[in-house]
XYZ file of C-alpha atoms in Angstrom:
763
model
C -15.297 58.393 -58.341
C -15.187 55.010 -60.071
C -17.483 52.205 -59.004
C -17.108 48.445 -58.982
C -19.662 45.669 -58.612
C -19.088 45.364 -54.855
C -19.616 49.081 -54.143
C -22.377 49.634 -51.594
C -25.389 51.493 -52.954
C -25.129 53.801 -49.949
C -21.909 55.127 -51.491
C -23.668 56.337 -54.645
C -24.652 59.644 -53.014
C -21.094 60.965 -52.497
C -20.160 59.693 -55.970
C -22.618 62.145 -57.520
C -24.586 59.467 -59.360
C -27.571 60.925 -61.205
C -28.251 63.531 -58.539
C -28.805 60.979 -55.774
C -28.970 62.582 -52.354
C -27.996 60.505 -49.297
C -31.702 60.100 -48.550
C -32.506 58.786 -52.040
C -29.412 56.558 -52.029
C -30.653 55.012 -48.806
C -34.099 54.481 -50.331
C -32.505 52.841 -53.360
C -30.389 50.529 -51.186
C -33.442 49.588 -49.133
C -35.502 48.844 -52.260
C -32.770 46.677 -53.790
C -32.096 44.874 -50.501
C -35.794 44.096 -50.141
C -35.979 42.835 -53.720
C -33.075 40.400 -53.372
C -33.832 39.418 -49.770
C -30.836 41.036 -48.061
C -31.632 41.844 -44.403
C -29.099 44.696 -44.159
C -29.554 47.478 -46.723
C -25.859 48.333 -46.299
C -25.027 45.041 -48.026
C -26.912 45.928 -51.221
C -24.327 46.493 -53.937
C -23.981 47.881 -57.430
C -24.048 44.287 -58.689
C -27.436 43.728 -57.032
C -28.754 46.870 -58.721
C -27.424 45.872 -62.139
C -29.042 42.456 -61.712
C -32.415 44.241 -61.722
C -33.028 43.607 -65.402
C -35.493 45.370 -67.733
C -38.832 43.692 -68.339
C -38.944 44.970 -71.922
C -37.420 47.503 -74.311
C -38.794 50.344 -76.430
C -37.353 51.646 -79.652
C -37.418 55.417 -79.281
C -34.867 55.985 -82.002
C -37.688 57.224 -84.246
C -36.684 60.890 -83.783
C -38.602 63.216 -86.099
C -39.551 66.836 -86.608
C -42.965 68.359 -85.924
C -43.657 68.593 -89.646
C -43.380 64.792 -89.876
C -46.080 64.032 -87.299
C -49.279 62.244 -88.251
C -52.185 60.894 -86.256
C -51.249 57.773 -84.274
C -47.477 57.847 -84.794
C -45.214 56.848 -81.913
C -42.191 59.087 -82.054
C -39.762 61.286 -80.169
C -39.944 65.008 -80.959
C -37.702 67.889 -79.830
C -39.835 70.773 -78.551
C -38.935 74.355 -77.607
C -41.264 75.608 -74.889
C -43.434 78.628 -75.665
C -46.040 78.505 -72.913
C -46.472 76.240 -69.897
C -48.777 76.188 -66.921
C -51.432 74.358 -64.935
C -55.186 74.796 -64.697
C -57.707 73.134 -62.440
C -60.183 70.770 -64.063
C -62.143 69.647 -61.013
C -61.906 67.839 -57.743
C -61.548 64.121 -57.119
C -64.648 62.151 -56.156
C -64.351 63.019 -52.479
C -64.542 66.723 -51.679
C -61.940 66.101 -48.978
C -59.391 65.257 -51.642
C -57.195 67.958 -53.215
C -58.183 69.315 -56.655
C -57.156 67.833 -59.982
C -54.960 69.843 -62.370
C -53.759 69.521 -65.941
C -50.232 70.670 -66.634
C -49.783 71.702 -70.242
C -46.708 72.596 -72.263
C -47.090 74.177 -75.681
C -44.083 74.447 -77.980
C -42.692 74.291 -81.473
C -39.453 73.506 -83.252
C -36.293 75.608 -83.241
C -37.462 77.843 -86.118
C -40.866 78.313 -84.441
C -42.468 78.317 -87.876
C -44.813 75.432 -87.193
C -48.053 75.505 -85.275
C -47.248 74.646 -81.634
C -47.896 71.115 -80.443
C -49.220 70.381 -76.955
C -47.995 67.929 -74.327
C -50.043 67.504 -71.130
C -50.518 65.340 -68.049
C -52.606 65.326 -64.872
C -51.473 66.361 -61.379
C -53.235 65.548 -58.115
C -52.350 65.048 -54.484
C -51.485 67.117 -51.466
C -48.224 68.319 -52.997
C -49.872 69.655 -56.178
C -48.780 73.237 -55.613
C -45.167 72.247 -55.011
C -45.238 70.002 -58.079
C -46.658 72.760 -60.283
C -44.008 75.157 -58.998
C -41.327 72.618 -59.856
C -42.622 72.206 -63.405
C -42.978 75.958 -63.887
C -39.284 76.392 -63.162
C -38.354 73.559 -65.489
C -40.522 74.492 -68.456
C -39.639 78.162 -68.880
C -39.956 79.858 -72.241
C -37.229 78.609 -74.543
C -36.415 75.491 -72.529
C -35.894 72.386 -74.648
C -37.110 68.858 -74.089
C -37.845 65.689 -76.010
C -41.296 64.119 -75.739
C -41.930 60.498 -76.678
C -45.265 58.770 -77.100
C -48.273 58.289 -79.332
C -49.274 61.587 -80.974
C -52.935 62.304 -81.752
C -54.529 64.946 -83.963
C -56.878 67.179 -81.972
C -59.342 68.876 -84.357
C -60.574 71.169 -81.589
C -57.112 72.618 -81.097
C -56.173 72.091 -84.739
C -52.814 70.590 -83.743
C -51.104 67.430 -82.489
C -51.264 66.581 -78.800
C -49.476 64.052 -76.596
C -51.148 62.863 -73.397
C -48.844 61.363 -70.778
C -49.795 59.413 -67.663
C -46.875 61.134 -65.962
C -44.038 63.171 -67.462
C -41.833 60.076 -67.428
C -41.346 60.200 -71.192
C -40.004 63.756 -71.232
C -36.290 64.383 -71.367
C -34.923 67.815 -70.556
C -32.097 68.976 -72.791
C -29.117 71.265 -72.126
C -29.373 74.923 -73.194
C -29.490 75.710 -76.892
C -27.222 78.132 -78.724
C -29.126 81.094 -77.328
C -28.707 79.924 -73.754
C -32.428 80.172 -73.134
C -32.472 77.254 -70.732
C -30.005 76.827 -67.903
C -29.253 73.282 -66.804
C -30.037 72.696 -63.169
C -32.218 75.787 -62.805
C -34.887 73.799 -60.942
C -35.331 74.246 -57.199
C -33.068 72.420 -54.757
C -34.931 69.619 -53.026
C -34.551 68.614 -49.408
C -35.363 65.191 -47.999
C -38.531 66.516 -46.383
C -39.753 68.340 -49.490
C -43.509 67.662 -49.904
C -42.794 67.076 -53.577
C -40.130 64.460 -52.819
C -40.003 62.007 -55.692
C -40.322 64.570 -58.501
C -36.865 63.753 -59.684
C -38.141 60.265 -60.369
C -40.406 61.915 -62.945
C -38.148 64.393 -64.709
C -34.739 63.529 -63.364
C -31.822 65.836 -64.000
C -31.013 67.315 -67.413
C -28.342 65.215 -69.105
C -26.149 66.137 -72.037
C -26.430 62.599 -73.418
C -29.959 61.534 -74.166
C -30.981 58.508 -72.104
C -34.749 58.241 -72.446
C -35.316 59.139 -76.089
C -33.682 59.023 -79.534
C -32.380 55.555 -78.685
C -33.473 52.092 -77.513
C -34.446 52.312 -73.878
C -35.025 49.736 -71.132
C -38.332 49.599 -69.238
C -38.181 48.466 -65.601
C -40.772 47.469 -63.067
C -41.126 49.969 -60.258
C -38.549 49.294 -57.554
C -39.624 50.729 -54.202
C -40.326 54.428 -54.844
C -38.268 54.452 -58.065
C -40.103 54.399 -61.373
C -38.690 53.193 -64.660
C -37.313 56.558 -65.805
C -35.448 57.242 -62.594
C -34.042 53.712 -62.568
C -32.937 54.188 -66.171
C -31.024 57.343 -65.201
C -29.395 55.756 -62.173
C -28.354 52.567 -63.969
C -27.033 54.580 -66.930
C -24.929 56.713 -64.594
C -23.681 53.676 -62.665
C -22.583 51.981 -65.891
C -20.792 55.170 -66.947
C -18.690 55.124 -63.777
C -18.273 51.375 -63.544
C -14.673 50.188 -63.726
C -12.891 46.904 -63.251
C -15.683 44.839 -64.795
C -13.329 43.304 -67.342
C -11.060 42.081 -64.553
C -13.811 40.097 -62.823
C -14.781 37.919 -65.784
C -16.140 34.852 -64.011
C -16.325 32.276 -66.803
C -13.239 30.618 -68.291
C -12.256 31.971 -71.706
C -12.479 28.497 -73.231
C -16.203 28.326 -72.332
C -16.846 31.773 -73.797
C -15.198 30.701 -77.033
C -16.791 27.250 -77.146
C -20.304 28.564 -76.476
C -19.929 31.796 -78.474
C -20.643 34.022 -75.474
C -19.762 37.696 -75.108
C -17.865 39.033 -72.104
C -19.569 39.808 -68.816
C -18.754 43.499 -69.252
C -20.498 43.648 -72.616
C -23.422 41.627 -71.325
C -24.134 43.751 -68.260
C -23.978 46.962 -70.320
C -25.965 45.716 -73.299
C -28.704 44.021 -71.273
C -29.655 47.456 -69.944
C -28.956 49.562 -73.044
C -29.171 47.486 -76.234
C -26.746 48.319 -79.051
C -28.110 49.306 -82.437
C -26.739 46.228 -84.218
C -28.895 43.699 -82.327
C -32.601 43.406 -83.296
C -34.983 44.245 -80.461
C -36.892 41.121 -81.447
C -33.930 39.141 -80.087
C -34.292 40.949 -76.781
C -38.033 40.283 -76.696
C -37.372 36.542 -77.105
C -34.393 36.579 -74.678
C -32.021 35.530 -77.439
C -29.778 38.602 -77.593
C -26.045 37.996 -76.969
C -26.274 39.878 -73.661
C -29.212 37.866 -72.353
C -27.775 34.539 -73.555
C -24.539 35.224 -71.681
C -26.290 36.152 -68.406
C -28.742 33.229 -68.638
C -25.895 30.814 -69.287
C -23.955 32.190 -66.320
C -26.865 31.674 -63.910
C -27.327 28.092 -65.068
C -23.589 27.385 -65.058
C -22.988 28.392 -61.441
C -25.996 26.452 -60.196
C -24.999 23.355 -62.193
C -21.395 23.668 -61.043
C -22.405 23.974 -57.382
C -24.791 21.018 -57.561
C -22.294 18.759 -59.314
C -19.557 19.828 -56.906
C -21.774 18.810 -53.996
C -22.616 15.557 -55.703
C -18.942 14.776 -56.268
C -18.032 15.640 -52.679
C -20.786 13.388 -51.375
C -19.513 10.455 -53.421
C -16.100 10.839 -51.787
C -17.531 10.444 -48.286
C -17.053 7.206 -46.415
C -20.092 5.037 -45.727
C -21.188 5.008 -42.116
C -23.181 1.763 -41.976
C -22.194 -0.920 -44.517
C -25.113 -2.889 -45.965
C -24.894 -6.469 -47.201
C -27.578 -8.363 -49.070
C -27.964 -12.027 -48.261
C -30.213 -14.814 -49.480
C -32.169 -14.281 -46.282
C -33.119 -10.762 -47.367
C -34.496 -12.024 -50.678
C -36.500 -14.746 -48.974
C -37.811 -12.306 -46.374
C -38.853 -9.779 -49.024
C -40.726 -12.403 -51.035
C -42.521 -13.622 -47.919
C -43.759 -10.121 -47.067
C -45.102 -9.385 -50.558
C -48.530 -10.724 -51.474
C -48.308 -9.421 -55.046
C -45.788 -9.183 -57.871
C -43.751 -6.017 -58.349
C -43.940 -4.296 -61.722
C -40.881 -4.300 -63.959
C -40.334 -0.603 -63.139
C -40.494 -1.256 -59.395
C -37.964 -4.092 -59.703
C -35.612 -1.930 -61.771
C -35.727 0.966 -59.292
C -35.312 -1.373 -56.311
C -32.185 -2.841 -57.916
C -30.765 0.672 -58.345
C -31.477 1.505 -54.701
C -29.969 -1.724 -53.360
C -26.878 -1.226 -55.535
C -26.417 2.180 -53.886
C -26.952 0.788 -50.406
C -24.306 -1.901 -50.867
C -21.730 0.418 -52.477
C -18.922 2.231 -50.707
C -20.633 5.615 -51.132
C -23.648 6.947 -49.213
C -26.822 6.851 -51.300
C -28.525 10.074 -52.312
C -31.273 9.013 -54.724
C -34.530 10.539 -55.927
C -37.373 8.199 -56.881
C -40.032 9.755 -59.080
C -43.262 7.974 -59.729
C -46.727 9.095 -60.693
C -49.580 8.700 -58.243
C -50.350 5.030 -57.655
C -47.111 3.739 -59.190
C -46.048 1.879 -56.028
C -43.223 3.982 -54.559
C -44.142 3.162 -50.958
C -43.586 -0.585 -51.255
C -40.199 0.087 -52.871
C -39.347 2.290 -49.885
C -40.492 -0.393 -47.430
C -38.302 -3.016 -49.129
C -35.350 -0.607 -48.973
C -36.014 -0.100 -45.255
C -36.159 -3.885 -44.871
C -32.641 -4.158 -46.321
C -31.327 -1.787 -43.640
C -33.187 -3.543 -40.834
C -32.046 -6.994 -41.972
C -28.491 -5.721 -41.363
C -29.334 -4.712 -37.795
C -29.852 -0.996 -38.454
C -32.750 1.433 -38.191
C -34.661 3.091 -41.030
C -36.725 6.284 -40.874
C -39.442 7.670 -43.154
C -40.404 11.354 -42.974
C -43.748 12.515 -44.406
C -45.034 16.104 -44.807
C -48.392 15.678 -43.008
C -49.625 13.783 -39.970
C -52.353 12.123 -42.030
C -49.780 10.696 -44.434
C -47.370 9.766 -41.608
C -50.162 7.928 -39.766
C -51.159 6.085 -42.936
C -47.536 5.078 -43.586
C -47.238 3.868 -39.981
C -50.366 1.707 -40.298
C -49.188 0.211 -43.570
C -45.619 -0.297 -42.322
C -46.830 -2.032 -39.162
C -48.895 -4.448 -41.219
C -46.085 -4.976 -43.730
C -43.243 -5.575 -41.246
C -45.231 -7.433 -38.554
C -44.607 -10.945 -40.012
C -40.860 -10.221 -39.896
C -41.022 -9.155 -36.259
C -39.893 -5.585 -36.785
C -41.386 -2.850 -34.620
C -42.680 0.399 -36.125
C -42.801 3.656 -34.140
C -44.779 6.793 -35.083
C -43.502 10.249 -34.066
C -45.550 13.409 -34.754
C -45.616 16.895 -33.321
C -49.075 16.544 -31.794
C -48.199 13.650 -29.514
C -48.724 14.043 -25.787
C -45.574 14.390 -23.687
C -45.726 10.944 -22.085
C -46.335 9.204 -25.411
C -43.551 11.171 -27.083
C -41.125 10.330 -24.277
C -41.743 6.614 -24.737
C -41.319 6.784 -28.511
C -38.062 8.751 -28.182
C -36.733 6.078 -25.809
C -37.646 3.298 -28.255
C -35.849 5.184 -31.035
C -32.687 5.869 -29.023
C -32.395 2.299 -27.740
C -33.087 0.697 -31.102
C -36.247 -1.002 -29.854
C -38.052 0.634 -32.791
C -36.372 -0.475 -35.987
C -38.665 1.430 -38.387
C -39.501 5.038 -37.438
C -42.240 6.916 -39.285
C -42.878 10.592 -38.610
C -43.366 14.153 -39.724
C -40.788 16.945 -39.402
C -40.858 16.006 -35.700
C -38.143 13.484 -36.656
C -35.597 16.281 -37.047
C -36.480 18.241 -33.930
C -34.358 18.476 -30.810
C -34.367 15.426 -28.572
C -34.575 12.798 -31.312
C -31.610 10.411 -31.220
C -31.347 7.242 -33.260
C -29.438 4.176 -32.159
C -28.103 3.235 -35.610
C -29.857 5.017 -38.465
C -28.757 3.601 -41.818
C -31.530 4.747 -44.188
C -33.567 7.951 -44.249
C -36.561 8.029 -46.609
C -38.171 11.386 -47.342
C -41.647 11.145 -48.858
C -43.042 13.959 -51.002
C -39.665 15.706 -51.136
C -41.114 18.855 -52.741
C -42.748 19.626 -49.372
C -39.360 19.766 -47.649
C -36.335 22.003 -48.181
C -32.706 21.100 -48.717
C -31.834 22.077 -45.150
C -34.514 19.749 -43.738
C -33.103 16.959 -45.842
C -29.669 17.708 -44.409
C -31.009 17.661 -40.846
C -32.363 14.129 -41.296
C -29.038 12.996 -42.753
C -27.279 14.224 -39.630
C -29.472 11.977 -37.455
C -27.212 9.048 -38.375
C -23.606 8.520 -39.396
C -23.933 9.399 -43.076
C -27.097 7.350 -43.640
C -28.331 6.500 -47.089
C -30.953 8.998 -48.245
C -33.887 8.014 -50.436
C -36.063 10.879 -51.620
C -39.508 10.130 -53.077
C -42.006 12.325 -54.857
C -45.319 11.643 -56.539
C -45.201 15.129 -58.041
C -43.698 14.504 -61.479
C -40.831 16.903 -62.006
C -40.082 18.361 -65.439
C -36.638 17.439 -66.703
C -35.446 21.055 -66.589
C -36.514 21.492 -62.976
C -35.048 18.151 -61.891
C -31.705 19.223 -63.348
C -31.647 22.216 -61.023
C -33.590 21.344 -57.880
C -32.335 17.759 -57.733
C -29.119 18.044 -59.724
C -27.154 16.575 -56.801
C -29.218 13.366 -56.687
C -29.201 10.172 -58.711
C -32.651 9.793 -60.240
C -34.843 6.724 -60.663
C -38.273 6.771 -62.294
C -41.121 4.315 -61.722
C -42.812 4.823 -65.057
C -45.309 1.980 -64.912
C -48.584 1.581 -63.043
C -49.589 -1.718 -61.422
C -51.854 -3.884 -63.615
C -55.594 -3.438 -63.272
C -55.547 0.328 -62.848
C -58.072 2.140 -65.036
C -57.183 5.728 -66.052
C -59.306 8.388 -64.353
C -61.712 10.242 -66.639
C -61.589 14.018 -66.064
C -64.048 16.707 -67.100
C -64.146 20.507 -66.615
C -67.655 21.905 -66.015
C -69.253 25.170 -64.911
C -71.877 25.999 -62.289
C -74.676 25.189 -64.706
C -73.719 21.499 -64.443
C -73.732 21.354 -60.635
C -77.008 19.395 -60.433
C -75.598 16.815 -62.821
C -72.457 16.544 -60.674
C -74.585 15.814 -57.584
C -76.505 13.157 -59.532
C -73.156 11.596 -60.434
C -72.219 11.409 -56.738
C -75.541 9.710 -55.975
C -74.983 7.197 -58.789
C -71.489 6.215 -57.575
C -72.697 5.798 -53.980
C -75.617 3.673 -55.197
C -73.033 1.392 -56.806
C -71.357 0.977 -53.433
C -68.530 3.440 -54.015
C -67.400 6.647 -52.280
C -66.668 10.243 -53.260
C -64.366 13.152 -52.323
C -65.517 16.784 -52.501
C -62.534 19.153 -52.190
C -62.589 22.894 -51.416
C -59.715 25.397 -51.411
C -60.596 27.009 -48.052
C -61.495 25.818 -44.578
C -63.792 28.743 -43.690
C -65.534 31.327 -45.859
C -63.655 34.537 -46.569
C -65.338 37.915 -46.882
C -62.709 39.014 -49.383
C -62.754 35.991 -51.670
C -65.872 34.453 -53.161
C -64.923 30.821 -52.650
C -67.004 28.036 -51.226
C -65.529 26.865 -47.930
C -65.282 23.296 -46.691
C -66.972 23.841 -43.307
C -70.036 25.661 -44.645
C -70.462 23.400 -47.681
C -70.056 20.313 -45.521
C -73.135 21.343 -43.559
C -75.098 22.077 -46.746
C -74.116 18.781 -48.377
C -74.863 16.802 -45.204
C -78.164 18.460 -44.277
C -79.723 19.582 -47.569
C -78.216 17.907 -50.614
C -77.296 14.394 -49.413
C -79.348 13.868 -46.232
C -79.594 10.123 -46.933
C -75.812 9.651 -47.041
C -73.124 9.778 -44.369
C -70.923 12.849 -44.995
C -67.649 13.556 -43.169
C -65.394 16.645 -42.911
C -61.586 16.710 -42.921
C -59.251 19.710 -42.794
C -55.871 20.668 -41.402
C -57.174 22.608 -38.390
C -58.786 19.564 -36.834
C -57.113 17.830 -33.901
C -55.113 14.711 -34.801
C -57.556 12.389 -33.037
C -60.465 13.949 -34.964
C -58.648 13.573 -38.289
C -57.767 9.972 -37.509
C -61.377 9.192 -36.647
C -62.727 10.735 -39.856
C -60.121 9.031 -42.065
C -60.778 5.665 -40.430
C -64.516 6.087 -41.047
C -63.889 6.873 -44.716
C -61.269 4.155 -45.286
C -63.532 1.491 -43.751
C -66.462 2.621 -45.900
C -68.675 4.013 -43.135
C -68.661 7.497 -44.705
C -70.065 7.820 -48.215
C -68.716 11.293 -48.923
C -65.624 13.035 -47.546
C -65.631 16.833 -47.724
C -62.037 17.998 -47.454
C -59.444 20.660 -48.127
C -56.148 19.828 -49.837
C -55.007 18.006 -46.695
C -55.764 14.800 -48.638
C -53.561 15.888 -51.562
C -50.821 13.302 -50.998
C -50.736 9.720 -49.841
C -54.347 9.060 -48.877
C -55.237 5.617 -50.220
C -58.928 4.647 -50.428
C -59.366 2.140 -53.299
C -63.182 2.251 -53.038
C -63.323 6.023 -53.755
C -64.262 6.433 -57.415
C -65.286 10.093 -57.760
C -63.592 13.342 -56.873
C -65.227 16.747 -57.254
C -62.882 19.751 -56.938
C -64.638 23.055 -56.338
C -63.065 26.269 -57.726
C -60.604 24.157 -59.707
C -59.300 27.301 -61.402
C -57.697 28.279 -58.070
C -55.366 25.261 -58.045
C -52.133 24.584 -59.864
C -52.201 21.805 -62.433
C -49.754 19.614 -60.517
C -51.834 20.010 -57.363
C -54.959 19.005 -59.275
C -53.101 15.963 -60.581
C -52.151 15.016 -57.027
C -55.735 15.396 -55.834
C -57.014 13.380 -58.775
C -54.634 10.632 -57.727
C -56.765 9.934 -54.655
C -59.254 8.150 -56.923
C -58.607 5.492 -59.531
C -56.696 3.358 -57.023
C -59.018 0.397 -57.463
C -60.112 -1.586 -60.503
C -63.366 0.343 -61.098
C -63.653 3.281 -63.513
C -63.093 6.530 -61.594
C -63.932 10.139 -62.379
C -62.620 13.608 -61.527
C -64.863 16.643 -61.962
C -63.199 20.077 -62.050
C -65.963 22.517 -61.133
C -65.320 26.172 -61.996
C -67.067 29.484 -61.597
C -69.324 30.252 -64.591
C -67.536 33.521 -65.353
C -64.203 31.727 -65.436
C -65.218 28.535 -67.177
C -63.920 29.538 -70.631
C -60.548 30.693 -69.318
C -60.340 27.769 -66.904
C -61.130 25.273 -69.636
C -58.235 26.572 -71.712
C -55.818 26.152 -68.798
C -57.355 23.020 -67.353
C -57.833 21.370 -70.725
C -54.646 19.370 -70.285
C -56.247 17.658 -67.264
C -58.951 16.361 -69.601
C -56.410 15.366 -72.242
C -53.934 13.311 -70.225
C -53.190 11.464 -67.002
C -49.441 11.757 -67.642
C -48.092 13.621 -64.645
C -44.899 14.667 -66.428
C -46.777 16.390 -69.261
C -48.999 18.116 -66.703
C -45.986 19.208 -64.637
C -44.298 20.702 -67.725
C -47.465 22.698 -68.458
C -47.743 23.772 -64.833
C -44.146 24.972 -64.852
C -44.789 26.896 -68.054
C -47.923 28.584 -66.680
C -47.055 29.208 -63.041
C -43.341 29.882 -63.143
C -40.305 28.138 -61.785
C -40.403 29.668 -58.305
C -44.008 28.912 -57.436
C -44.076 25.244 -58.320
C -42.662 22.445 -56.171
C -41.638 24.822 -53.382
C -38.320 25.776 -54.967
C -38.450 29.205 -53.322
C -37.924 27.423 -50.001
C -35.761 24.585 -51.230
C -32.362 26.249 -50.978
C -32.051 26.808 -54.731
C -31.015 30.299 -55.855
C -33.689 32.351 -57.522
C -33.068 33.003 -61.195
C -32.888 36.678 -62.139
C -33.112 36.306 -65.893
C -33.040 32.586 -66.700
C -36.241 30.610 -67.244
C -36.375 26.824 -66.962
C -38.975 26.405 -69.700
C -37.744 28.960 -72.193
C -34.023 28.366 -71.763
C -33.783 24.579 -71.486
C -31.121 24.356 -74.219
C -28.846 26.819 -72.405
C -29.408 24.896 -69.175
C -28.175 21.725 -70.853
C -25.145 23.530 -72.298
C -24.258 24.982 -68.882
C -24.653 21.596 -67.188
C -22.395 19.961 -69.788
C -19.699 22.595 -69.255
C -19.847 22.216 -65.465
C -19.572 18.437 -65.761
C -16.647 18.751 -68.182
C -14.674 20.975 -65.799
C -15.367 18.827 -62.733
C -14.451 15.555 -64.428
C -11.973 15.946 -67.276
C -10.364 19.176 -66.003
C -10.806 18.770 -62.241
C -7.102 19.206 -61.405
C -6.498 22.383 -63.429
C -5.915 25.822 -61.935
C -9.042 27.147 -63.671
C -11.349 24.571 -62.083
C -9.688 25.015 -58.671
C -10.452 28.732 -58.805
C -14.071 28.049 -59.723
C -14.413 25.580 -56.842
C -13.003 28.130 -54.412
C -15.439 30.760 -55.680
C -18.411 28.469 -55.065
C -17.257 27.364 -51.621
C -16.535 30.905 -50.441
C -19.730 32.487 -51.755
C -22.595 32.435 -49.221
C -25.093 32.396 -52.088
C -23.932 28.875 -52.963
C -24.661 27.342 -49.558
C -26.466 24.620 -51.499
C -23.062 23.252 -52.529
C -22.142 22.680 -48.911
C -25.416 21.120 -47.748
C -26.448 17.523 -48.374
């Protein structure tokens, strides 16, 4: 039976792949489906399996004879079994556990003239007897196998020995010329065999060596399948794979222009490297096979994003915006300060979009304190001056409430009404707000995700602003767009986004950057300290309060955990209030508090009544208290660098020198200092974000796992930035200069028909 990439993994059993029974085929399908996030295991395909790439490779081509062994050599050796068997060496710690055995195989070379070498491993568990029986039938006298690993000289035995964690590195061979070993002589296994899973250790004897005498892939365990069993299955699947050449997905001109090998070569060579490519190239992900697969992942994402961007630009505008002299006069009257050059530049870009014939879809990046909010308010003013509504969606109620307060004060002189909509509102209050929104009585609407819930209807929504975009997904962004007739969309983030990540996560958006801080801001001084400096940190808090300033103390947890040794906000709040700072007014803020309680605490801190605010990361974004000059972050090693940068941005918002203290556990101070050192070195959010991306990975940072962006299987945004740029350039070339060709039309159809590219169909 021949296989193709769309073959269901459940069909591998009848195809005779690597001895897979229907039960094991089902387990394999379930493991692959779980890995790629497919709800139905029946939908897991051969392609999904082959996309499970090796984590590294081993060169086992060093195939030598017993007479060439020396102490410490890593090599593969062919051994003819003389004696095999198990003996008990003791019980596990608990007497209730089954005994522990050593299984030992002694053998020599074909001529049997050398002193026998010994290979051994441990066996334990309830199925020990069945396992031993299985090995006894495999390792009969005269049977042949290849053992790979690090050989050691044992002076007690006066021979070389090889200790294995499990017999994964043994490869059974077909019978020799004397027919002493019969292939397949092991016992038949049923699905309820107590030793089920043994075949993942030894597998089935193969006439072509897979695990030794060659370069071999090493995989992470996938469900119940260990690396050796996966190697056998993938090898067998590739042997029976047909039709791969016919499904080449990239145009031949790109392959030639970028010097890329075919998909067929790539998918085979990424699992079993050819001899003519250095393994060092594989270790650095620069082999021809890896380059091709990395490029392909980046190409399809770039193509889908640019296709969506192009489709959006062809849409008709729903609410035309015009800028008059009145708008300029109104804007100047509302501002009591001068915009920075960067703010003016970005505002011009936004207003140009709003007055064009295409709906705006723009991302505004700006470091903490750069003045994004006032730019958003002026953009909202432009919509309202034309008789339309504008909405601003924030990720937390605290930030939404702060925006509402500031917007009310900002727009009040112009006579515009601001409405606040959050999920915690009482029914009667919510009903009134919804009516004001639907009738147009409220021109500016500020809210949380409650803005996109059922029952919210705008009168004429022309501009949707999304603050802290990395907290929302693509689908949430789309839901807000659908609240109006193709409204302009302005996305803002104070989390600086590395260029490589912006090209993927926000590749469909036009990007503006506010790269200038307002005058008078003094950079925050940051220091990483251990527990031994805690007393000095407390003295620093006392000094700042004595100068009339305020301080944040941030903890990673709300309540103490028995499993994790982290200081919790609630317990430490009581200690700080009652024992350490009894003379000062200390407040507590966390996400589990009721909205009215949070509002009360924040108001007390903003007005200066509270000296110290003990908080969780609920204050990470948007909280603006210019008088706060010191932030202490407990267990700083538990936070990502970008999150620390966001927290640090809550101080330094006034003209006074501000400080951020990253307090770490003593045992982790050295390691933490190495990672957190960049926080001491720079206040540049983009440099910090690049480092965070490098350290934490592309899926963990900025919420991209929930953003609607496909997960990369082999590509890496930090390591492979040059290939990302090449793929983006090729996608742009096809969609602009070769848009009307048959090749590009076929690529567009592939993207639009593939459910994995839903991003290309969502705004």
